CSV table of C-alpha atoms in Angstrom, one decimal:
chain,number,residue,atom,x,y,z
A,1,MET,CA,3.5,-29.5,-8.1
A,2,ILE,CA,6.0,-29.1,-10.8
A,3,THR,CA,9.4,-30.4,-10.6
A,4,VAL,CA,12.3,-30.3,-12.8
A,5,LYS,CA,12.4,-33.3,-15.2
A,6,GLY,CA,15.3,-35.6,-16.3
A,7,PRO,CA,18.4,-36.1,-14.7
A,8,VAL,CA,19.1,-34.3,-11.2
A,9,ASP,CA,21.9,-36.0,-9.6
A,10,HIS,CA,24.3,-32.8,-9.7
A,11,VAL,CA,23.0,-29.4,-8.7
A,12,VAL,CA,24.8,-26.3,-8.7
A,13,VAL,CA,23.8,-23.7,-6.0
A,14,VAL,CA,24.9,-20.0,-7.2
A,15,GLY,CA,25.3,-18.1,-3.8
A,16,ALA,CA,26.2,-19.1,-0.5
A,17,GLY,CA,23.4,-17.1,1.5
A,18,LEU,CA,20.9,-18.3,3.7
A,19,ALA,CA,18.4,-19.4,0.7
A,20,GLY,CA,21.2,-21.0,-1.1
A,21,LEU,CA,22.7,-22.8,2.0
A,22,ALA,CA,19.3,-24.1,2.9
A,23,ALA,CA,18.4,-25.2,-0.6
A,24,THR,CA,21.8,-27.1,-0.1
A,25,LEU,CA,21.2,-28.9,2.8
A,26,HIS,CA,17.8,-29.9,2.0
A,27,LEU,CA,19.2,-31.0,-1.5
A,28,LEU,CA,21.9,-33.1,0.2
A,29,GLY,CA,19.6,-34.7,2.4
A,30,ALA,CA,17.7,-36.0,-0.6
A,31,GLY,CA,20.8,-37.7,-1.6
A,32,ARG,CA,21.8,-34.9,-4.4
A,33,ARG,CA,25.4,-34.2,-5.2
A,34,VAL,CA,25.8,-30.2,-4.7
A,35,THR,CA,28.3,-27.8,-5.5
A,36,VAL,CA,28.0,-24.4,-3.9
A,37,VAL,CA,29.7,-21.2,-6.0
A,38,GLU,CA,30.1,-18.1,-3.7
A,39,ARG,CA,31.5,-14.7,-5.2
A,40,GLU,CA,32.8,-13.6,-1.6
A,41,GLU,CA,35.4,-15.7,0.2
A,42,VAL,CA,32.9,-16.5,3.0
A,43,PRO,CA,29.3,-17.8,3.2
A,44,GLY,CA,26.6,-15.5,4.0
A,45,GLY,CA,25.3,-13.3,1.2
A,46,ARG,CA,23.2,-10.5,2.8
A,47,ALA,CA,24.0,-11.9,6.3
A,48,GLY,CA,27.9,-11.1,5.7
A,49,LEU,CA,30.6,-10.1,8.2
A,50,LEU,CA,32.7,-7.1,8.4
A,51,GLU,CA,35.8,-7.1,10.8
A,52,LYS,CA,37.1,-3.5,11.7
A,53,GLY,CA,39.4,-2.5,14.4
A,54,GLY,CA,38.5,-5.7,16.6
A,55,PHE,CA,34.8,-5.2,16.0
A,56,ARG,CA,32.9,-8.1,14.2
A,57,ILE,CA,29.9,-6.3,12.5
A,58,ASP,CA,26.8,-8.1,11.2
A,59,THR,CA,26.2,-6.7,7.7
A,60,GLY,CA,23.0,-8.1,7.2
A,61,PRO,CA,20.0,-9.3,9.1
A,62,THR,CA,20.1,-8.7,13.0
A,63,VAL,CA,16.5,-10.2,14.0
A,64,LEU,CA,16.4,-13.9,14.1
A,65,THR,CA,12.8,-15.6,14.3
A,66,MET,CA,11.5,-18.7,13.7
A,67,PRO,CA,14.7,-20.9,14.4
A,68,ASP,CA,12.9,-24.2,14.0
A,69,LEU,CA,13.4,-23.6,9.9
A,70,VAL,CA,17.2,-23.5,10.8
A,71,GLU,CA,16.5,-26.7,12.5
A,72,GLU,CA,14.7,-28.2,9.7
A,73,ALA,CA,17.6,-27.3,7.5
A,74,PHE,CA,20.3,-29.2,9.7
A,75,ALA,CA,17.8,-31.8,10.3
A,76,ALA,CA,17.7,-32.6,6.4
A,77,VAL,CA,21.6,-34.0,6.4
A,78,GLY,CA,20.9,-35.5,10.3
A,79,HIS,CA,22.4,-32.7,12.3
A,80,ARG,CA,21.2,-30.8,15.3
A,81,MET,CA,21.1,-27.1,15.6
A,82,ALA,CA,21.8,-27.1,19.3
A,83,ASP,CA,25.2,-28.8,18.5
A,84,ARG,CA,26.3,-26.1,16.1
A,85,LEU,CA,24.5,-22.8,17.3
A,86,ASP,CA,24.2,-21.2,20.6
A,87,LEU,CA,21.1,-19.4,20.5
A,88,VAL,CA,19.8,-16.8,23.3
A,89,ARG,CA,16.4,-16.1,23.3
A,90,LEU,CA,16.0,-12.3,23.7
A,91,ASP,CA,13.8,-10.8,26.6
A,92,PRO,CA,12.5,-8.4,25.8
A,93,ALA,CA,12.4,-9.0,22.1
A,94,TYR,CA,12.2,-5.3,21.4
A,95,ARG,CA,12.2,-2.3,23.6
A,96,ALA,CA,9.7,0.3,22.1
A,97,ARG,CA,10.2,3.7,22.6
A,98,PHE,CA,8.0,6.6,21.8
A,99,ALA,CA,8.5,10.2,21.1
A,100,ASP,CA,6.0,11.0,24.0
A,101,GLY,CA,8.9,9.8,26.4
A,102,THR,CA,7.1,6.4,27.2
A,103,GLN,CA,8.5,3.2,26.5
A,104,LEU,CA,7.1,-0.6,26.6
A,105,ASP,CA,9.3,-3.9,26.6
A,106,VAL,CA,7.8,-6.4,24.1
A,107,HIS,CA,7.9,-9.7,25.7
A,108,THR,CA,7.0,-12.9,23.6
A,109,ASP,CA,5.5,-14.6,26.7
A,110,GLY,CA,1.9,-13.9,26.8
A,111,ALA,CA,1.7,-13.5,30.7
A,112,ALA,CA,4.5,-11.2,30.8
A,113,MET,CA,3.4,-9.2,27.9
A,114,GLU,CA,-0.3,-8.9,29.2
A,115,ALA,CA,1.1,-7.3,32.3
A,116,ALA,CA,3.6,-4.9,30.5
A,117,VAL,CA,0.5,-3.8,28.5
A,118,GLU,CA,-1.8,-3.4,31.1
A,119,GLU,CA,1.1,-1.3,33.0
A,120,PHE,CA,1.6,0.6,29.8
A,121,ALA,CA,-2.1,1.5,28.6
A,122,GLY,CA,-4.5,0.0,31.0
A,123,SER,CA,-6.5,-3.1,31.5
A,124,VAL,CA,-8.9,-2.7,28.5
A,125,GLN,CA,-5.7,-2.5,26.3
A,126,ALA,CA,-4.1,-5.6,27.9
A,127,ALA,CA,-7.7,-7.6,27.4
A,128,GLY,CA,-7.3,-6.1,23.8
A,129,TYR,CA,-3.9,-7.7,23.5
A,130,ARG,CA,-4.9,-11.0,24.9
A,131,ARG,CA,-7.4,-11.1,22.0
A,132,LEU,CA,-5.1,-10.1,19.5
A,133,ARG,CA,-2.5,-12.9,20.3
A,134,ILE,CA,-5.3,-15.4,19.7
A,135,TRP,CA,-5.9,-13.9,16.6
A,136,LEU,CA,-2.4,-13.7,15.4
A,137,GLU,CA,-1.8,-17.6,16.4
A,138,ARG,CA,-4.9,-18.3,14.4
A,139,LEU,CA,-3.7,-16.4,11.5
A,140,TYR,CA,-0.2,-18.2,11.6
A,141,ARG,CA,-1.8,-21.6,11.8
A,142,VAL,CA,-3.9,-20.9,8.6
A,143,GLN,CA,-1.1,-19.2,6.6
A,144,MET,CA,2.2,-21.1,7.3
A,145,ARG,CA,1.7,-24.6,5.7
A,146,ARG,CA,-0.9,-23.3,2.8
A,147,PHE,CA,0.1,-19.7,1.9
A,148,ILE,CA,3.8,-19.5,3.0
A,149,ASP,CA,5.5,-22.9,3.0
A,150,ALA,CA,4.4,-23.8,-0.3
A,151,ASN,CA,5.3,-23.9,-3.8
A,152,PHE,CA,2.7,-22.3,-6.2
A,153,ASP,CA,1.9,-23.4,-9.8
A,154,SER,CA,-1.3,-21.6,-10.2
A,155,PRO,CA,-3.3,-19.1,-8.5
A,156,LEU,CA,-6.0,-21.7,-8.5
A,157,GLN,CA,-4.3,-23.3,-5.6
A,158,LEU,CA,-5.4,-20.5,-3.4
A,159,LEU,CA,-9.1,-22.0,-4.0
A,160,HIS,CA,-8.8,-24.0,-0.4
A,161,PRO,CA,-10.9,-24.0,2.6
A,162,ASP,CA,-7.9,-22.6,4.3
A,163,LEU,CA,-8.7,-19.6,2.0
A,164,VAL,CA,-12.0,-19.1,3.5
A,165,ARG,CA,-10.5,-19.6,7.1
A,166,LEU,CA,-8.1,-16.7,6.3
A,167,ALA,CA,-11.0,-14.5,4.8
A,168,ALA,CA,-13.2,-15.3,8.2
A,169,LEU,CA,-10.2,-14.1,10.3
A,170,GLY,CA,-10.0,-10.7,8.3
A,171,GLY,CA,-6.9,-11.5,6.4
A,172,PHE,CA,-7.7,-9.6,3.3
A,173,GLY,CA,-8.9,-6.4,5.3
A,174,ARG,CA,-6.3,-3.9,6.0
A,175,LEU,CA,-3.6,-4.4,8.7
A,176,ASP,CA,-3.7,-1.3,10.7
A,177,ALA,CA,-7.4,-1.1,10.9
A,178,ARG,CA,-7.5,-5.0,12.0
A,179,ILE,CA,-4.7,-4.6,14.8
A,180,GLY,CA,-7.1,-1.6,15.8
A,181,ARG,CA,-10.1,-3.7,16.6
A,182,PHE,CA,-8.0,-5.3,19.4
A,183,VAL,CA,-5.9,-2.4,20.8
A,184,SER,CA,-7.1,1.3,20.0
A,185,ASP,CA,-3.7,3.0,21.8
A,186,GLU,CA,-1.9,4.2,18.7
A,187,ARG,CA,1.3,3.1,20.4
A,188,LEU,CA,0.6,-0.4,20.6
A,189,ARG,CA,-0.9,-0.3,17.2
A,190,ARG,CA,2.5,0.7,15.8
A,191,VAL,CA,4.2,-1.9,17.9
A,192,PHE,CA,2.0,-4.5,16.2
A,193,SER,CA,2.1,-3.1,12.6
A,194,PHE,CA,5.7,-1.7,11.8
A,195,GLN,CA,6.4,-4.9,10.5
A,196,ALA,CA,4.8,-4.1,7.4
A,197,LEU,CA,7.8,-2.1,6.6
A,198,TYR,CA,9.7,-5.7,6.2
A,199,ALA,CA,7.1,-6.2,3.4
A,200,GLY,CA,7.4,-2.7,1.6
A,201,VAL,CA,3.7,-1.7,2.2
A,202,PRO,CA,2.3,0.8,4.4
A,203,PRO,CA,0.0,-0.7,7.4
A,204,ALA,CA,-2.7,1.5,6.5
A,205,ARG,CA,-2.5,-0.5,2.8
A,206,ALA,CA,-0.9,-3.8,3.9
A,207,LEU,CA,-3.2,-6.8,4.3
A,208,ALA,CA,-4.2,-7.9,7.5
A,209,ALA,CA,-2.6,-11.4,6.4
A,210,TYR,CA,0.8,-9.8,6.9
A,211,ALA,CA,0.3,-9.4,10.8
A,212,VAL,CA,1.8,-13.0,10.6
A,213,ILE,CA,5.1,-11.3,10.7
A,214,ALA,CA,4.0,-9.6,13.8
A,215,TYR,CA,3.4,-13.2,15.2
A,216,MET,CA,7.1,-14.4,14.3
A,217,ASP,CA,8.4,-11.1,16.0
A,218,THR,CA,6.1,-10.9,19.4
A,219,ILE,CA,5.1,-14.4,20.1
A,220,ALA,CA,7.4,-16.9,18.3
A,221,GLY,CA,10.3,-15.2,19.7
A,222,VAL,CA,13.5,-13.2,18.8
A,223,TYR,CA,16.8,-15.0,18.9
A,224,PHE,CA,20.4,-14.1,18.6
A,225,PRO,CA,23.3,-16.5,17.7
A,226,ARG,CA,26.5,-16.2,19.9
A,227,GLY,CA,29.2,-15.2,17.5
A,228,GLY,CA,26.7,-12.9,15.6
A,229,MET,CA,24.0,-13.3,13.0
A,230,HIS,CA,27.2,-14.3,10.6
A,231,ALA,CA,27.4,-17.2,12.8
A,232,LEU,CA,24.2,-18.8,11.1
A,233,PRO,CA,25.9,-18.9,7.7
A,234,ARG,CA,28.9,-20.0,8.9
A,235,ALA,CA,27.1,-23.1,10.5
A,236,MET,CA,25.2,-24.1,8.0
A,237,ALA,CA,28.0,-23.7,5.5
A,238,GLU,CA,29.9,-26.2,7.7
A,239,SER,CA,27.0,-28.5,8.1
A,240,ALA,CA,26.6,-28.9,4.5
A,241,ARG,CA,30.6,-29.2,3.9
A,242,GLU,CA,30.4,-32.1,6.3
A,243,ALA,CA,27.6,-33.7,4.5
A,244,GLY,CA,29.4,-33.7,1.2
A,245,ALA,CA,28.9,-30.1,-0.5
A,246,ASP,CA,31.6,-29.0,-2.6
A,247,LEU,CA,31.6,-25.3,-1.4
A,248,ARG,CA,34.0,-22.9,-3.7
A,249,TYR,CA,34.3,-19.4,-2.6
A,250,GLY,CA,35.9,-16.5,-4.5
A,251,ARG,CA,34.0,-17.4,-7.9
A,252,THR,CA,32.0,-15.5,-9.8
A,253,VAL,CA,29.1,-16.5,-12.0
A,254,THR,CA,29.7,-15.2,-15.6
A,255,ARG,CA,27.2,-16.9,-17.5
A,256,LEU,CA,25.5,-20.3,-17.9
A,257,GLU,CA,25.8,-22.9,-20.7
A,258,ARG,CA,22.7,-24.0,-22.1
A,259,SER,CA,21.3,-26.8,-24.4
A,260,GLY,CA,17.9,-25.7,-25.7
A,261,GLU,CA,15.9,-25.4,-22.4
A,262,ARG,CA,18.4,-27.1,-20.1
A,263,VAL,CA,21.4,-25.6,-18.4
A,264,THR,CA,24.0,-27.8,-18.6
A,265,ALA,CA,27.1,-25.9,-17.1
A,266,VAL,CA,27.6,-23.1,-14.7
A,267,ILE,CA,30.7,-20.9,-15.9
A,268,THR,CA,32.7,-18.8,-13.4
A,269,ASP,CA,35.4,-16.5,-13.7
A,270,GLN,CA,37.8,-19.5,-13.0
A,271,GLU,CA,36.0,-22.8,-14.5
A,272,ARG,CA,33.3,-24.7,-16.2
A,273,ILE,CA,31.0,-26.7,-13.8
A,274,PRO,CA,29.0,-29.4,-15.5
A,275,CYS,CA,25.4,-29.8,-13.9
A,276,ASP,CA,22.2,-31.4,-14.1
A,277,ALA,CA,20.0,-28.6,-12.4
A,278,VAL,CA,20.8,-25.2,-11.0
A,279,VAL,CA,19.4,-23.0,-8.0
A,280,LEU,CA,20.2,-19.4,-8.6
A,281,THR,CA,19.9,-17.3,-5.6
A,282,PRO,CA,21.2,-13.7,-6.7
A,283,ASP,CA,19.1,-10.7,-7.0
A,284,LEU,CA,16.1,-11.3,-9.7
A,285,PRO,CA,17.6,-9.1,-12.2
A,286,VAL,CA,21.0,-10.8,-11.9
A,287,SER,CA,19.1,-14.3,-12.3
A,288,TYR,CA,17.1,-13.3,-15.0
A,289,ARG,CA,20.1,-11.8,-17.0
A,290,LEU,CA,22.1,-15.3,-16.3
A,291,LEU,CA,19.1,-17.2,-17.6
A,292,ASP,CA,18.5,-14.9,-20.4
A,293,ARG,CA,14.9,-14.8,-19.6
A,294,SER,CA,12.5,-12.2,-18.2
A,295,PRO,CA,8.8,-13.3,-17.0
A,296,ARG,CA,6.0,-11.1,-18.6
A,297,ARG,CA,4.2,-9.4,-16.3
A,298,ALA,CA,1.2,-6.8,-16.6
A,299,LEU,CA,2.6,-4.6,-14.0
A,300,PRO,CA,6.5,-3.8,-13.7
A,301,LEU,CA,7.8,-5.0,-10.5
A,302,ARG,CA,7.5,-2.4,-7.2
A,303,HIS,CA,10.1,-2.8,-5.0
A,304,SER,CA,10.4,-2.2,-0.9
A,305,PRO,CA,11.8,0.9,0.7
A,306,SER,CA,15.6,0.7,1.1
A,307,ALA,CA,17.6,1.4,4.4
A,308,VAL,CA,20.6,3.3,5.5
A,309,ILE,CA,22.6,1.3,7.9
A,310,LEU,CA,25.0,2.9,10.4
A,311,HIS,CA,27.4,0.4,12.1
A,312,LEU,CA,29.2,1.9,15.2
A,313,GLY,CA,31.8,0.5,17.6
A,314,THR,CA,32.1,2.5,20.5
A,315,ASP,CA,33.8,3.1,23.5
A,316,ARG,CA,30.6,3.1,25.7
A,317,THR,CA,27.0,2.3,25.7
A,318,TRP,CA,23.7,3.4,26.8
A,319,PRO,CA,22.2,1.0,29.4
A,320,ASP,CA,18.4,2.1,28.6
A,321,LEU,CA,18.9,0.3,25.0
A,322,ALA,CA,17.8,-3.1,24.9
A,323,HIS,CA,19.2,-5.6,22.3
A,324,HIS,CA,16.5,-4.4,20.0
A,325,THR,CA,15.2,-0.8,20.4
A,326,ILE,CA,12.8,0.7,18.3
A,327,SER,CA,12.8,4.4,18.4
A,328,PHE,CA,9.4,5.8,17.0
A,329,GLY,CA,9.2,9.4,16.0
A,330,ALA,CA,6.2,11.2,16.3
A,331,ALA,CA,5.1,11.0,12.9
A,332,TRP,CA,3.7,7.6,11.3
A,333,LYS,CA,1.4,7.7,8.3
A,334,GLY,CA,3.5,10.7,6.9
A,335,THR,CA,6.6,8.4,7.4
A,336,PHE,CA,5.4,5.7,5.4
A,337,ARG,CA,4.1,8.3,2.7
A,338,GLU,CA,7.6,9.7,2.5
A,339,LEU,CA,9.2,6.2,2.2
A,340,THR,CA,6.8,4.8,-0.4
A,341,ARG,CA,5.1,7.7,-2.1
A,342,THR,CA,7.0,11.1,-2.3
A,343,GLY,CA,10.6,9.3,-2.2
A,344,ARG,CA,11.6,11.7,0.7
A,345,LEU,CA,14.0,11.0,3.4
A,346,MET,CA,12.1,10.6,6.6
A,347,SER,CA,11.6,14.0,8.3
A,348,ASP,CA,10.8,12.5,11.8
A,349,PRO,CA,12.6,9.3,11.4
A,350,SER,CA,11.5,6.0,13.3
A,351,LEU,CA,14.9,4.0,13.8
A,352,LEU,CA,15.6,0.1,14.9
A,353,ILE,CA,18.7,0.3,17.3
A,354,THR,CA,20.6,-2.9,17.8
A,355,ARG,CA,22.9,-3.6,20.3
A,356,PRO,CA,24.6,-7.1,19.8
A,357,THR,CA,27.4,-6.8,22.4
A,358,ALA,CA,24.6,-6.9,24.7
A,359,ALA,CA,24.3,-10.6,24.4
A,360,ASP,CA,28.0,-11.3,23.3
A,361,ALA,CA,30.5,-9.0,24.4
A,362,SER,CA,33.2,-11.0,22.1
A,363,LEU,CA,32.0,-9.0,18.9
A,364,ALA,CA,34.0,-6.0,20.3
A,365,PRO,CA,37.5,-5.6,22.1
A,366,PRO,CA,37.1,-5.7,25.6
A,367,GLY,CA,35.2,-2.8,27.0
A,368,LYS,CA,33.8,-1.7,23.9
A,369,HIS,CA,30.4,-2.1,22.4
A,370,LEU,CA,28.9,-2.4,18.8
A,371,HIS,CA,25.7,-0.6,17.8
A,372,TYR,CA,23.8,-1.0,14.6
A,373,VAL,CA,21.3,1.9,13.4
A,374,LEU,CA,18.9,1.2,10.8
A,375,ALA,CA,17.0,4.1,9.1
A,376,PRO,CA,14.3,3.0,6.3
A,377,CYS,CA,14.8,5.2,3.3
A,378,PRO,CA,12.9,5.4,-0.2
A,379,ASN,CA,14.6,3.1,-2.8
A,380,THR,CA,16.3,4.5,-5.8
A,381,ASP,CA,13.3,4.4,-7.9
A,382,ILE,CA,11.5,6.6,-6.2
A,383,GLY,CA,14.0,8.4,-3.9
A,384,PRO,CA,17.5,9.9,-4.2
A,385,GLY,CA,19.5,7.8,-6.9
A,386,VAL,CA,22.8,6.2,-6.8
A,387,ARG,CA,24.7,9.2,-7.9
A,388,GLN,CA,22.9,11.4,-5.2
A,389,TRP,CA,23.9,9.3,-2.2
A,390,GLY,CA,27.6,9.9,-2.8
A,391,GLU,CA,26.9,13.6,-1.5
A,392,LEU,CA,24.0,12.9,0.4
A,393,ALA,CA,25.8,10.1,2.4
A,394,PRO,CA,28.0,11.9,4.9
A,395,ARG,CA,25.3,14.8,5.4
A,396,TYR,CA,22.5,12.0,6.5
A,397,ARG,CA,24.8,10.5,8.6
A,398,ASP,CA,25.6,13.6,10.8
A,399,GLU,CA,21.7,14.0,10.7
A,400,LEU,CA,21.3,10.7,12.0
A,401,LEU,CA,24.0,11.1,14.7
A,402,ALA,CA,22.3,14.4,15.9
A,403,GLU,CA,18.9,12.5,16.0
A,404,LEU,CA,20.6,9.4,18.2
A,405,GLU,CA,22.1,12.0,20.6
A,406,ARG,CA,19.1,13.8,21.0
A,407,ARG,CA,16.9,10.6,21.8
A,408,GLU,CA,18.6,7.8,23.0
A,409,MET,CA,22.2,8.2,23.0
A,410,PRO,CA,23.8,11.6,24.4
A,411,GLY,CA,27.4,11.9,23.6
A,412,LEU,CA,27.1,9.2,20.9
A,413,GLY,CA,29.6,11.3,18.4
A,414,ALA,CA,32.5,11.4,20.9
A,415,ALA,CA,32.2,7.7,21.8
A,416,ILE,CA,32.6,6.5,17.9
A,417,GLU,CA,35.8,4.7,17.5
A,418,GLU,CA,34.9,2.8,14.2
A,419,GLU,CA,32.1,2.9,12.0
A,420,ALA,CA,30.6,2.2,8.5
A,421,LEU,CA,27.8,3.7,6.6
A,422,ILE,CA,25.6,1.6,4.1
A,423,THR,CA,23.4,3.5,1.8
A,424,PRO,CA,21.2,2.3,-1.4
A,425,ALA,CA,24.2,3.1,-3.3
A,426,ASP,CA,26.1,0.4,-1.6
A,427,TRP,CA,23.2,-2.2,-1.8
A,428,SER,CA,22.8,-1.1,-5.5
A,429,ALA,CA,26.7,-1.9,-6.4
A,430,GLN,CA,25.8,-5.1,-4.6
A,431,GLY,CA,23.6,-6.0,-7.1
A,432,HIS,CA,20.1,-5.4,-5.5
A,433,ALA,CA,17.4,-3.9,-7.8
A,434,ALA,CA,16.2,-0.5,-6.8
A,435,GLY,CA,19.1,0.0,-4.0
A,436,THR,CA,17.3,-2.0,-1.7
A,437,PRO,CA,18.1,-5.3,0.2
A,438,PHE,CA,14.5,-5.9,0.7
A,439,SER,CA,13.9,-7.0,-2.8
A,440,VAL,CA,10.4,-6.8,-4.4
A,441,ALA,CA,7.6,-5.3,-2.2
A,442,HIS,CA,4.8,-7.4,-1.0
A,443,THR,CA,1.9,-5.9,-2.5
A,444,PHE,CA,-1.0,-8.0,-3.4
A,445,PRO,CA,0.0,-8.6,-7.1
A,446,GLN,CA,3.4,-9.8,-5.7
A,447,THR,CA,2.5,-12.1,-3.0
A,448,GLY,CA,2.0,-15.7,-3.0
A,449,PRO,CA,1.3,-17.0,-6.4
A,450,PHE,CA,1.7,-13.5,-8.0
A,451,ARG,CA,5.1,-13.4,-6.9
A,452,PRO,CA,8.0,-14.0,-9.2
A,453,ARG,CA,7.8,-17.8,-9.4
A,454,ASN,CA,11.1,-19.8,-8.4
A,455,LEU,CA,10.2,-21.6,-11.9
A,456,VAL,CA,11.1,-19.6,-14.9
A,457,ARG,CA,9.2,-20.1,-18.3
A,458,GLY,CA,11.8,-21.4,-21.1
A,459,THR,CA,14.3,-22.8,-18.8
A,460,ALA,CA,13.8,-26.8,-17.7
A,461,ASN,CA,16.0,-27.3,-14.9
A,462,ALA,CA,16.7,-23.8,-13.1
A,463,VAL,CA,15.2,-23.0,-10.0
A,464,LEU,CA,15.4,-19.6,-8.1
A,465,ALA,CA,15.7,-19.1,-4.2
A,466,GLY,CA,15.9,-15.8,-2.1
A,467,CYS,CA,13.9,-13.0,-1.2
A,468,GLY,CA,12.9,-11.8,-4.7
A,469,THR,CA,11.0,-15.1,-5.1
A,470,THR,CA,8.5,-17.2,-3.1
A,471,PRO,CA,7.4,-16.7,-0.5
A,472,GLY,CA,9.6,-13.5,0.0
A,473,VAL,CA,11.4,-11.2,2.4
A,474,GLY,CA,13.1,-11.9,5.7
A,475,VAL,CA,15.3,-14.6,7.4
A,476,PRO,CA,12.3,-17.4,7.9
A,477,THR,CA,11.0,-16.7,4.4
A,478,VAL,CA,14.4,-16.8,2.5
A,479,LEU,CA,15.3,-20.0,4.5
A,480,ILE,CA,11.7,-21.4,3.2
A,481,SER,CA,12.7,-20.3,-0.2
A,482,GLY,CA,15.7,-22.6,-0.1
A,483,LYS,CA,13.8,-25.5,0.9
A,484,LEU,CA,11.1,-24.7,-1.8
A,485,ALA,CA,13.8,-24.4,-4.4
A,486,ALA,CA,15.3,-27.8,-3.5
A,487,ALA,CA,11.7,-29.3,-3.6
A,488,ARG,CA,11.2,-28.5,-7.0
A,489,ILE,CA,14.1,-30.7,-7.9
A,490,THR,CA,13.6,-33.5,-5.2
A,491,GLY,CA,9.9,-33.4,-5.2
A,492,PRO,CA,8.2,-32.9,-1.8
A,493,ARG,CA,9.6,-34.3,1.4
A,494,PRO,CA,8.4,-34.6,5.0
A,495,THR,CA,8.7,-31.1,7.1
A,496,LEU,CA,8.8,-30.7,10.8
A,497,ASP,CA,5.3,-30.2,12.4
A,498,ALA,CA,3.5,-27.2,11.4
A,499,ALA,CA,3.0,-25.8,14.7
A,500,ARG,CA,6.5,-24.7,14.5
A,501,SER,CA,7.6,-25.1,18.1
A,502,VAL,CA,10.9,-23.5,19.7
A,503,PRO,CA,13.5,-25.8,19.0
A,504,LYS,CA,15.5,-27.5,21.6
A,505,GLY,CA,18.7,-26.1,22.3
A,506,ALA,CA,17.6,-22.3,22.5
A,507,HIS,CA,17.6,-20.9,25.8
A,508,ALA,CA,16.9,-17.5,27.7
């Protein structure tokens, strides 16, 4: 593995999001002095916090899987996750509701899920689920250490016996078709393939290898930190501070000072911070601009779909909603075509509805409730542009409310006390390319060793982290990206067992 050469005693990490904080903890654990520079007044990055009318609203991810990766980051500085985060294991992990009126609770316990599938779709589908679960576990074991939790210096690193094992498992086929070999019921196929949207690729075109995300969601377990998802970066930042990190908030990086190929200082709107190395976690265009370097690629980068998010503080809730409810529309392939090809808003939307107060009532005033509605939408490269969203946003908000009232949440409009609407225009204003928080899509030419590298040619001591670089999008992979960035500076260090067991301290 290529590592940064020369002195690396003092590292400046730009951005106190999950990637930057993970990098910080791993760097501190390796004995480096770390200064973290963050433009906001609090840590979190995409995992931010909005306080409105007594409601504490997570502005970023709502699904936490693979918390052992968080444990690993804390362990790097000798801390225990159980002492800093109170994690609730969600059961069901999701509730899937379909346009035909049926619903399925998705359990991560194998026996419970098999029984649920049998009741939902019959014994043949239950037997198929049992085989699917075994396949997903094998797929994960093959991929994690070799293809996900790994720094790539060359595509030649793929030439390993694990590549043969992955091919033998059908990892290079198509996701939807491979899932269909185990479960033929279309509703079940959706439950185990919708995760491809996280990767920015329709299930019909995604590599079957991306089913590893379904493993994380449906087998490894879904968790929620008491205090909301923002409690995660807060706890990581406090751990880093106690371990010696210098955390500087409210500072915007304006440029990097260089001497030849080395970055010698980070310049903010308030100060100059000399450094031996730098970890950059902003979105790729921002990092490349700071470095004054842009890697040459044969094809331009393609970005994932974006999302409209409607945060709602209400005076009531709807008991049929689980903590996470996926409300599937009748359309499926056409929906993905709209999101990734034609650039239209979903004509028959599938929505993620999250009810965080189901696990932590303290996130809202007494007797009140929080609901988070995520509606995937095209990014601004192929769909409505930033200016169009100014006019489109209120109309689309009303359409979403009408759809929610028709499906799961009758009387929603009258129950709203506080709300916030986030659109691709807002993501763009935050510096996210193509107006999407999900960054570069996981097409084959943008995956593994072909994804934008965390080392940038022409710069000797700068490393990238975050969802745009290795290994990719999602809370687990972003945490890994921080660890991989730290390893570029410190060299590889011992990690937790590749089996990735559920951490101690998490409870149902």
